[in-house]
Amino acid sequence: MTGYLKAGWSWSRNENSMRSTLPFRLLLTACAFGLALPQAPAQPQSEIPLHSVRGPDVTLHYVSVGRGQPVVMVHGGLEDYRAWMDQLAPLASHYRAIAYSRRYNFPNRNETRAAPSYSAQVDADDLAMLIEKLHLGPVHLVGHSYGGLGALLFATEHPELVRSLTLSEPPVFPWVKKQSGGAALVQDFFRRCWVPIRRAFARRKREEVLAIASTYFTGNPVMPPAARDALKPNLKEWEVLTVSDIPFPVPSMKLIKEFHAPLLLLTGDHTLPVLERCVAALTERFPESERVVIPNASHDMWSETPQKCGVALRKFLREKRGAF
């Protein structure tokens, strides 16, 4: 849910695209439900073209590198496409790697829908639009946290468009609530984090939102200025999501039974108990899925241990599709 950004940005705009100058592997730790600020070595600079695709009521910005079977990556809450910078270069040597920003995340400037209608289902519909507009055909889909929830919904609704699915701890809370002791964990998240954040937004206390989230996930309300500055452009997402009627939708069992693509589940060995339960719920419903535990990682695994996560992802893709 957090971000830590050390980069300068320069934008040149035209009707269909933008170009950003930034370190190719951006120091950005961001996730939907965890706060971690690992250090990373300096990286060489590279220019990455930033493009856009337009739907009836939404514009989504994305980056695309490499050639081959498409790998589409969906970031977590309060993140944006930059969360995947560490993965682009390794994937690009054998795949077309695409990372995009979801509807209300940087640098998109989409109008806010009637708040109760926004959820991961909207993200799934937006993803379907992006894949159709870019003529991607069947894709390898990777989704982290809340982005993983949208990816899961899309994959089960459009199985013919999915070559493989990789999910890292999507918040499938309705399933967790059915587990023994699971309801208490979900209620604790809403009581100490989700509801206070919604109330802070209602009071227009945006700085308080970050303090609440940081306290819940790390026990410390103080966030480094760089992390705070990186998160602010994506606060609109949670402002809309926290008043949604159905913030955490899950697919029906009928759709789950009709999904047969290879599925990889990633989880950090130091993640939150409620998210451990999410992975367990997914394993129960997708018994043929593969599960990889990332050592020395929390929910923010893609930022804390990008190499380990990347190796696990590419190994899975290689074994399931013989890409490399």
Coordinates of C-alpha atoms in Angstrom, one line a residue, residues 46-303:
S46 CA 16.6 4.7 -19.3
E47 CA 13.7 6.3 -21.1
I48 CA 10.5 4.3 -21.2
P49 CA 7.7 5.5 -23.5
L50 CA 4.4 5.9 -21.6
H51 CA 1.4 5.2 -23.8
S52 CA -2.4 5.4 -23.2
V53 CA -5.4 3.5 -24.3
R54 CA -8.9 4.9 -24.1
G55 CA -12.3 3.3 -23.3
P56 CA -15.7 4.8 -23.2
D57 CA -15.2 6.4 -19.8
V58 CA -11.6 5.7 -18.9
T59 CA -8.0 6.4 -20.1
L60 CA -5.3 4.0 -18.9
H61 CA -1.6 4.7 -19.2
Y62 CA 0.8 1.8 -19.7
V63 CA 4.4 0.9 -20.6
S64 CA 5.3 -1.9 -22.9
V65 CA 8.7 -3.5 -23.5
G66 CA 10.0 -6.5 -25.3
R67 CA 8.4 -9.0 -27.8
G68 CA 6.7 -12.3 -27.5
Q69 CA 3.8 -13.6 -25.5
P70 CA 2.3 -10.7 -23.5
V71 CA 2.7 -10.6 -19.8
V72 CA 0.3 -8.0 -18.3
M73 CA 1.0 -6.8 -14.8
V74 CA -1.7 -5.3 -12.5
H75 CA -0.4 -3.3 -9.5
G76 CA -1.8 -3.2 -6.0
G77 CA -3.7 -0.5 -4.1
L78 CA -2.1 3.0 -3.9
E79 CA 0.5 1.8 -6.4
D80 CA 0.7 2.6 -10.1
Y81 CA 2.5 1.0 -13.1
R82 CA 5.9 2.0 -11.7
A83 CA 5.6 -0.8 -9.1
W84 CA 6.6 -3.3 -11.8
M85 CA 9.8 -1.5 -13.0
D86 CA 12.1 -4.2 -11.5
Q87 CA 10.4 -6.9 -13.6
L88 CA 10.3 -5.2 -17.0
A89 CA 13.9 -5.8 -18.1
P90 CA 14.1 -9.5 -17.1
L91 CA 10.7 -10.3 -18.8
A92 CA 11.4 -8.2 -21.9
S93 CA 14.1 -10.5 -23.2
H94 CA 11.5 -13.2 -23.9
Y95 CA 8.1 -11.6 -23.5
R96 CA 6.2 -8.5 -24.2
A97 CA 5.9 -7.0 -20.7
I98 CA 3.1 -4.6 -20.1
A99 CA 2.5 -2.6 -16.9
Y100 CA -0.4 -0.2 -16.6
S101 CA -2.0 2.0 -14.0
R102 CA -5.5 1.2 -12.8
R103 CA -8.3 3.7 -13.3
Y104 CA -7.7 6.1 -10.4
N105 CA -3.9 5.7 -10.1
F106 CA -1.0 7.9 -11.4
P107 CA -0.8 9.3 -14.0
N108 CA -4.4 8.7 -15.0
R109 CA -6.9 11.6 -14.5
N110 CA -10.2 9.8 -14.9
E111 CA -13.4 11.3 -13.5
T112 CA -14.7 9.6 -10.4
R113 CA -17.6 7.2 -10.9
A114 CA -20.5 7.2 -8.5
A115 CA -18.5 5.9 -5.5
P116 CA -20.6 2.8 -4.6
S117 CA -20.0 1.4 -8.1
Y118 CA -16.2 1.2 -7.9
S119 CA -14.5 -2.1 -7.1
A120 CA -12.2 -4.7 -8.4
Q121 CA -15.0 -5.6 -10.9
V122 CA -14.5 -2.2 -12.5
D123 CA -10.8 -3.0 -12.7
A124 CA -11.5 -6.3 -14.3
D125 CA -13.7 -4.6 -16.9
D126 CA -11.0 -2.0 -17.5
L127 CA -8.4 -4.7 -18.0
A128 CA -10.6 -6.4 -20.5
M129 CA -10.8 -3.1 -22.4
L130 CA -7.0 -2.7 -22.4
I131 CA -6.4 -6.2 -23.6
E132 CA -9.0 -5.8 -26.4
K133 CA -7.7 -2.4 -27.5
L134 CA -4.1 -3.6 -27.6
H135 CA -5.1 -6.8 -29.5
L136 CA -3.1 -8.8 -27.0
G137 CA -5.0 -12.1 -27.3
P138 CA -4.3 -14.7 -24.6
V139 CA -2.0 -13.2 -22.0
H140 CA 0.0 -14.2 -19.0
L141 CA -1.6 -12.2 -16.2
V142 CA 0.2 -11.1 -13.0
G143 CA -1.7 -9.4 -10.2
H144 CA -0.6 -8.1 -6.8
S145 CA -2.9 -7.5 -3.9
Y146 CA -5.9 -5.5 -4.9
G147 CA -4.8 -5.6 -8.5
G148 CA -4.7 -9.4 -8.0
L149 CA -8.3 -9.3 -7.1
G150 CA -9.2 -7.6 -10.4
A151 CA -7.0 -10.0 -12.2
L152 CA -8.7 -13.0 -10.6
L153 CA -12.1 -11.6 -11.6
F154 CA -11.0 -11.0 -15.2
A155 CA -9.4 -14.4 -15.5
T156 CA -12.4 -16.3 -14.4
E157 CA -14.8 -14.2 -16.5
H158 CA -12.6 -14.4 -19.6
P159 CA -10.6 -17.7 -19.3
E160 CA -10.1 -17.8 -23.1
L161 CA -7.9 -14.7 -22.8
V162 CA -5.6 -16.1 -20.1
R163 CA -2.5 -18.3 -20.7
S164 CA -1.5 -18.3 -17.1
L165 CA -2.4 -16.4 -13.9
T166 CA 0.0 -15.3 -11.1
L167 CA -1.5 -13.8 -8.0
S168 CA 0.3 -12.5 -4.9
E169 CA -2.0 -12.2 -1.9
P170 CA -5.2 -10.8 -3.4
P171 CA -7.7 -9.8 -0.6
V172 CA -10.3 -12.4 -1.1
F173 CA -11.9 -11.5 2.2
P174 CA -15.4 -13.0 1.6
W175 CA -13.7 -16.4 1.4
V176 CA -11.6 -15.8 4.5
K177 CA -14.7 -14.9 6.5
K178 CA -15.9 -18.4 5.9
Q179 CA -12.8 -20.0 7.5
S180 CA -12.6 -20.8 11.2
G181 CA -11.3 -17.6 12.9
G182 CA -11.2 -15.8 9.6
A183 CA -14.1 -13.5 10.2
A184 CA -12.3 -12.0 13.2
L185 CA -9.2 -11.2 11.1
V186 CA -11.3 -9.5 8.4
Q187 CA -13.3 -7.5 11.0
D188 CA -10.0 -6.4 12.6
F189 CA -8.8 -5.0 9.3
F190 CA -12.0 -3.1 8.8
R191 CA -12.2 -1.8 12.4
R192 CA -8.6 -0.6 12.7
C193 CA -7.8 0.3 9.1
W194 CA -10.6 0.5 6.5
V195 CA -13.3 2.3 8.4
P196 CA -10.9 4.8 10.0
I197 CA -9.5 5.6 6.6
R198 CA -13.0 6.1 5.1
R199 CA -13.8 8.5 8.0
A200 CA -10.5 10.4 7.4
F201 CA -11.4 10.9 3.8
A202 CA -14.8 12.2 4.8
R203 CA -13.1 14.8 7.0
R204 CA -10.7 15.6 4.1
K205 CA -7.7 14.5 6.3
R206 CA -5.7 12.9 3.6
E207 CA -2.5 12.9 5.6
E208 CA -4.3 11.1 8.4
V209 CA -5.2 8.3 5.9
L210 CA -1.5 7.5 5.5
A211 CA -0.9 7.5 9.2
I212 CA -3.7 5.1 9.9
A213 CA -2.5 2.7 7.2
S214 CA 1.1 2.9 8.4
T215 CA 0.0 2.3 12.0
Y216 CA -2.0 -0.8 11.1
F217 CA 0.7 -2.4 8.9
T218 CA 3.9 -1.4 10.7
G219 CA 2.8 -0.1 14.1
N220 CA 4.4 3.3 13.3
P221 CA 2.2 6.2 12.2
V222 CA 5.2 8.2 10.9
M223 CA 6.0 7.6 7.2
P224 CA 9.2 8.9 5.4
P225 CA 8.6 12.0 3.3
A226 CA 9.6 10.3 0.1
A227 CA 7.1 7.4 0.8
R228 CA 4.4 9.9 1.6
D229 CA 5.0 11.9 -1.5
A230 CA 4.9 8.8 -3.7
L231 CA 1.6 7.6 -2.2
K232 CA -0.3 10.9 -2.5
P233 CA -1.0 10.8 -6.2
N234 CA -2.8 7.5 -5.7
L235 CA -5.0 8.4 -2.8
K236 CA -8.0 8.9 -5.0
E237 CA -8.2 5.2 -5.5
W238 CA -8.8 4.5 -1.8
E239 CA -11.0 7.5 -1.4
V240 CA -13.4 6.0 -3.9
L241 CA -12.9 2.4 -2.9
T242 CA -13.5 2.8 0.8
V243 CA -17.1 4.0 0.2
S244 CA -17.8 1.2 -2.3
D245 CA -20.8 -1.0 -1.6
I246 CA -18.8 -4.1 -2.6
P247 CA -15.1 -3.3 -2.2
F248 CA -13.9 -6.9 -2.2
P249 CA -15.9 -9.0 -4.8
V250 CA -14.9 -12.6 -5.5
P251 CA -15.8 -14.8 -8.5
S252 CA -18.6 -17.4 -8.3
M253 CA -17.8 -21.1 -7.9
K254 CA -19.3 -21.7 -11.3
L255 CA -16.7 -19.5 -12.9
I256 CA -13.9 -20.9 -10.8
K257 CA -14.8 -24.5 -12.0
E258 CA -14.6 -23.3 -15.6
F259 CA -11.1 -21.8 -15.2
H260 CA -8.3 -24.2 -16.1
A261 CA -5.2 -22.1 -16.9
P262 CA -2.0 -22.6 -14.8
L263 CA -2.2 -20.6 -11.5
L264 CA 0.8 -19.6 -9.4
L265 CA 0.2 -18.2 -5.9
L266 CA 3.0 -16.1 -4.3
T267 CA 3.1 -15.3 -0.6
G268 CA 5.6 -13.7 1.7
D269 CA 6.8 -15.7 4.7
H270 CA 6.3 -12.6 6.9
T271 CA 3.0 -11.5 5.6
L272 CA -0.1 -10.5 7.7
P273 CA -2.2 -13.4 9.1
V274 CA -5.3 -12.2 7.2
L275 CA -3.4 -12.3 3.9
E276 CA -2.1 -15.8 4.8
R277 CA -5.7 -16.8 5.1
C278 CA -6.4 -15.3 1.6
V279 CA -3.8 -17.5 0.0
A280 CA -5.2 -20.5 1.9
A281 CA -8.6 -19.7 0.6
L282 CA -7.3 -19.5 -3.0
T283 CA -5.5 -22.8 -2.6
E284 CA -8.7 -24.5 -1.4
R285 CA -10.7 -23.2 -4.4
F286 CA -7.9 -23.8 -6.9
P287 CA -6.4 -27.2 -5.7
E288 CA -4.2 -27.6 -8.8
S289 CA -2.5 -24.2 -8.3
E290 CA 1.2 -23.9 -7.4
R291 CA 2.2 -22.1 -4.3
V292 CA 5.6 -20.4 -3.7
V293 CA 6.6 -18.9 -0.4
I294 CA 9.0 -16.0 -0.8
P295 CA 11.6 -16.0 2.0
N296 CA 12.2 -12.8 4.0
A297 CA 9.3 -11.0 2.5
S298 CA 6.1 -9.5 3.7
H299 CA 3.0 -8.6 1.6
D300 CA 5.4 -6.0 -0.1
M301 CA 7.3 -8.9 -1.6
W302 CA 7.7 -7.5 -5.1
S303 CA 9.5 -4.5 -3.7

